[in-house]
Short mmCIF file of C-alpha atoms in Angstrom, two decimals:
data_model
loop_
_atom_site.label_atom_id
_atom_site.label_comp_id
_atom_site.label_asym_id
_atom_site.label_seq_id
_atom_site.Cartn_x
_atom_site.Cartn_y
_atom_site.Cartn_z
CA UNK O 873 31.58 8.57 3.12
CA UNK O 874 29.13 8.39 6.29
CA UNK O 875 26.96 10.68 5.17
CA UNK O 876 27.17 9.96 1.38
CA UNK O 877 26.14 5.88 1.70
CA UNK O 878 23.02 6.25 3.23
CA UNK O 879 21.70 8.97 0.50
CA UNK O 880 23.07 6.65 -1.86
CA UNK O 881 20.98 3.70 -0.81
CA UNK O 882 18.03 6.20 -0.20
CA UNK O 883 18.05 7.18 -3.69
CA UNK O 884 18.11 3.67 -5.57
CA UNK O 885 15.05 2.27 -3.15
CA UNK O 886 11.61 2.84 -5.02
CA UNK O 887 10.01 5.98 -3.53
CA UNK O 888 6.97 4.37 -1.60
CA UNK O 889 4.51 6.40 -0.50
CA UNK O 890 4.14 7.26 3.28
CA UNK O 891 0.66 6.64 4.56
CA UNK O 892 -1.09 8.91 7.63
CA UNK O 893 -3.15 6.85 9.94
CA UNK O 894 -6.57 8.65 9.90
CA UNK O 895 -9.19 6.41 11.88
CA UNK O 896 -8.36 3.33 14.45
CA UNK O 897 -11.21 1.55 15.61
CA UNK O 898 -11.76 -0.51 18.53
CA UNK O 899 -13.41 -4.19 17.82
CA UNK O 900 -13.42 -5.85 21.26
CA UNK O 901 -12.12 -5.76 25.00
CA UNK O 902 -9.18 -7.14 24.40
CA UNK O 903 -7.60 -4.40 22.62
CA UNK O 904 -7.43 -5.34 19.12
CA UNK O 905 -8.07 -2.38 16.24
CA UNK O 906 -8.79 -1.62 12.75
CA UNK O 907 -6.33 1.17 11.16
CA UNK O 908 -7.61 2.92 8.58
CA UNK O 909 -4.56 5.32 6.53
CA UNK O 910 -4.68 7.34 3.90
CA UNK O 911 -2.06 6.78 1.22
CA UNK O 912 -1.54 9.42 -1.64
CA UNK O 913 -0.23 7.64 -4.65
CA UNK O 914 3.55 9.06 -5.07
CA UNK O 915 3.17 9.02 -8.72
CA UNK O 916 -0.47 10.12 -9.77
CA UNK O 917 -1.45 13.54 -8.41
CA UNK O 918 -4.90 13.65 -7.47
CA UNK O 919 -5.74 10.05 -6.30
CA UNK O 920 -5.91 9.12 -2.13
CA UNK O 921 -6.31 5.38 -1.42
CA UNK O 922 -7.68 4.44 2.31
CA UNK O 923 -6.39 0.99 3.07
CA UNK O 924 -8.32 -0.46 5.90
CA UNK O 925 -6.15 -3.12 8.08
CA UNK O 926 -6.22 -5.26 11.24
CA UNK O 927 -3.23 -4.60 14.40
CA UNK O 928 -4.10 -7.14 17.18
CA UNK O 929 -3.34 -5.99 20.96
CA UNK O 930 -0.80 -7.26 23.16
CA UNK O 931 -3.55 -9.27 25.06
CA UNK O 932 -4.57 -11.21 22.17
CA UNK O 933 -0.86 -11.58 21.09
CA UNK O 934 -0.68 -13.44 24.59
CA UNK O 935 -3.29 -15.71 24.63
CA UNK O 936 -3.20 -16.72 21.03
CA UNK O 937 1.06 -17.34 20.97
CA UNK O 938 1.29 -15.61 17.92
CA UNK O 939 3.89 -12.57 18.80
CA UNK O 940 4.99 -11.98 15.75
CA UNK O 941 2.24 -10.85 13.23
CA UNK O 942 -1.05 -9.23 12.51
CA UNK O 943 -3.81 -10.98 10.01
CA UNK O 944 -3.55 -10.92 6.24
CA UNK O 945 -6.93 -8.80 6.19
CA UNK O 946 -6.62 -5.57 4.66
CA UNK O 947 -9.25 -3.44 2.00
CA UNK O 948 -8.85 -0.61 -0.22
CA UNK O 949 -10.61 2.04 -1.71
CA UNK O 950 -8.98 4.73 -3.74
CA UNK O 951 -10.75 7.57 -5.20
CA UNK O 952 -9.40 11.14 -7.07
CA UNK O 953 -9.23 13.57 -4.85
CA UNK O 954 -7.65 16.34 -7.12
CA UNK O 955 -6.81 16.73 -10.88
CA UNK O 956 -5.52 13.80 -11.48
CA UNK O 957 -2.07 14.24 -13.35
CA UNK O 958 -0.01 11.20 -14.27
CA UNK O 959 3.77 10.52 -13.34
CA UNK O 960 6.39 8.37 -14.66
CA UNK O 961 4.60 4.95 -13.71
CA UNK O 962 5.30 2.12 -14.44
CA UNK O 963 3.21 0.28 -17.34
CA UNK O 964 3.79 -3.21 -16.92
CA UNK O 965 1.64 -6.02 -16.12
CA UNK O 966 3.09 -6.64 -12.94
CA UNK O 967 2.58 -2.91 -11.94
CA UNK O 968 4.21 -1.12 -9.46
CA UNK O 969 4.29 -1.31 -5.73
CA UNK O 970 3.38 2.29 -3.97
CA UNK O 971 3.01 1.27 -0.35
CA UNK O 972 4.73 -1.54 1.84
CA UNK O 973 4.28 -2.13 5.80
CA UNK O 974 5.70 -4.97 7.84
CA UNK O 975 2.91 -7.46 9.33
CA UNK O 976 5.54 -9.46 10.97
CA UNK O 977 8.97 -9.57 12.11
CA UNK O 978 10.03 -10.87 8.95
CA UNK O 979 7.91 -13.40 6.87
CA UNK O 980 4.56 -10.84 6.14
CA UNK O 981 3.79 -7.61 4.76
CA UNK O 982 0.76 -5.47 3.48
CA UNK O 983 1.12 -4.29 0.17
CA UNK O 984 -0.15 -2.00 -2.12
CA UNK O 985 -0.09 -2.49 -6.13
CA UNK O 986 -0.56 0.01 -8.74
CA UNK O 987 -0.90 -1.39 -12.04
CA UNK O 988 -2.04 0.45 -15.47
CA UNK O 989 -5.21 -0.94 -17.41
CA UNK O 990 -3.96 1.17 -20.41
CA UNK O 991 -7.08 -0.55 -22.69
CA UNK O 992 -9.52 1.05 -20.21
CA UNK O 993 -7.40 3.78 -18.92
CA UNK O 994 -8.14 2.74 -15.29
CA UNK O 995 -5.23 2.57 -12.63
CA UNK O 996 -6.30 -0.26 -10.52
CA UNK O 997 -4.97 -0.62 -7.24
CA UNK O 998 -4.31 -4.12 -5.45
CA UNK O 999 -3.80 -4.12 -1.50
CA UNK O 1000 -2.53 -8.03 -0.33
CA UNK O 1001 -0.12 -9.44 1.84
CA UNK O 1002 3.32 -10.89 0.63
CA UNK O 1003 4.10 -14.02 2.57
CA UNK O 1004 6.98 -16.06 2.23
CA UNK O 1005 5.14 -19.28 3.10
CA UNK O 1006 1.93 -20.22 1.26
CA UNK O 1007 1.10 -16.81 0.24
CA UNK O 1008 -1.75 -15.46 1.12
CA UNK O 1009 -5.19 -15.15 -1.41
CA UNK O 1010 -6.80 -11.96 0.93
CA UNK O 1011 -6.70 -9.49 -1.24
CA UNK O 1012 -8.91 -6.35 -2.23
CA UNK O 1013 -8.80 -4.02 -5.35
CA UNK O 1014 -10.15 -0.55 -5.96
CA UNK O 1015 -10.31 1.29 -9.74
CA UNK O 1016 -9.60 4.55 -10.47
CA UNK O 1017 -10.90 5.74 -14.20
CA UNK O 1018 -8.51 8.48 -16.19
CA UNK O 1019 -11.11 10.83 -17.21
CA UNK O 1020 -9.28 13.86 -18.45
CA UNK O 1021 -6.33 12.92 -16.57
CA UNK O 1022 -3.11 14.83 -17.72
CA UNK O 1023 0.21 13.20 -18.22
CA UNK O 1024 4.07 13.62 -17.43
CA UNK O 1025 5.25 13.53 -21.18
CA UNK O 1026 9.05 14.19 -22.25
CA UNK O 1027 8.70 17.36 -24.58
CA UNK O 1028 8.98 16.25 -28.18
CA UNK O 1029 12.55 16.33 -29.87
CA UNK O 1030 12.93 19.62 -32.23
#
């Protein structure tokens, strides 16, 4: 049963797509960065986003008192980067979260948003922070247009 529980759990979480840090640059003396990652979309072959986010150094953690978090900033751009070849994704309004990463201990994290313009066949992808607290209104979106983009049908019934 050890063994069995955690692939249990492991298979009922949404598969969220791991992101591979690909650029970190240094903004002042102190220490703090800007981490860029690339993030392949877990459900749409062919499209890369690069979210674009702020980590602030120890030193700053210090003198400011905040220990626990990192800014709300964050920016996206997502772009195909293969054939693009659709999944099973969901086509809701409310869209469907690809990427998550803790800002905080607890309270923040930096999200990322797929949701499906069907109209315009554009995927459009949101990057903003979920706070429990007053939310948070820093956000940044990137489009992606379906030209010729092939998708994950069932087979029709015979």
């Amino acid at each position: 049963m050890k063994v069995v529980l955690p692939t249990v759990i492991a298979a009922l979480l949404p598969a969220l797509a791991p992101a591979q840090e690909v650029g970190r640059v240094g903004v002042d003396w102190v220490g703090n960065d800007i981490i860029v990652e690339a993030l392949p979309d877990p459900e749409v072959e062919g499209v890369t986003c690069h979210v674009a986010y702020f980590e602030r150094s120890f030193i700053d953690r210090l003198s400011q008192g905040n220990w626990f978090e990192d800014p709300s900033n964050s920016s996206i751009a997502c772009r195909q980067t293969g054939p693009i070849e659709l999944g099973d994704i969901d086509t809701g309004p409310e869209g469907e979260e690809i990427f998550s990463e803790r800002q905080s201990i607890i309270f923040k994290s930096l999200r990322v948003t797929r949701i499906f313009d069907e109209e315009n066949q554009v995927l459009i992808y949101l990057v903003h922070a979920n706070e429990v607290t007053e939310g948070s209104a820093k956000m940044s979106i990137s489009t992606v247009p379906l030209w010729n983009a092939r998708t994950a049908q069932p087979a029709p019934a015979q």
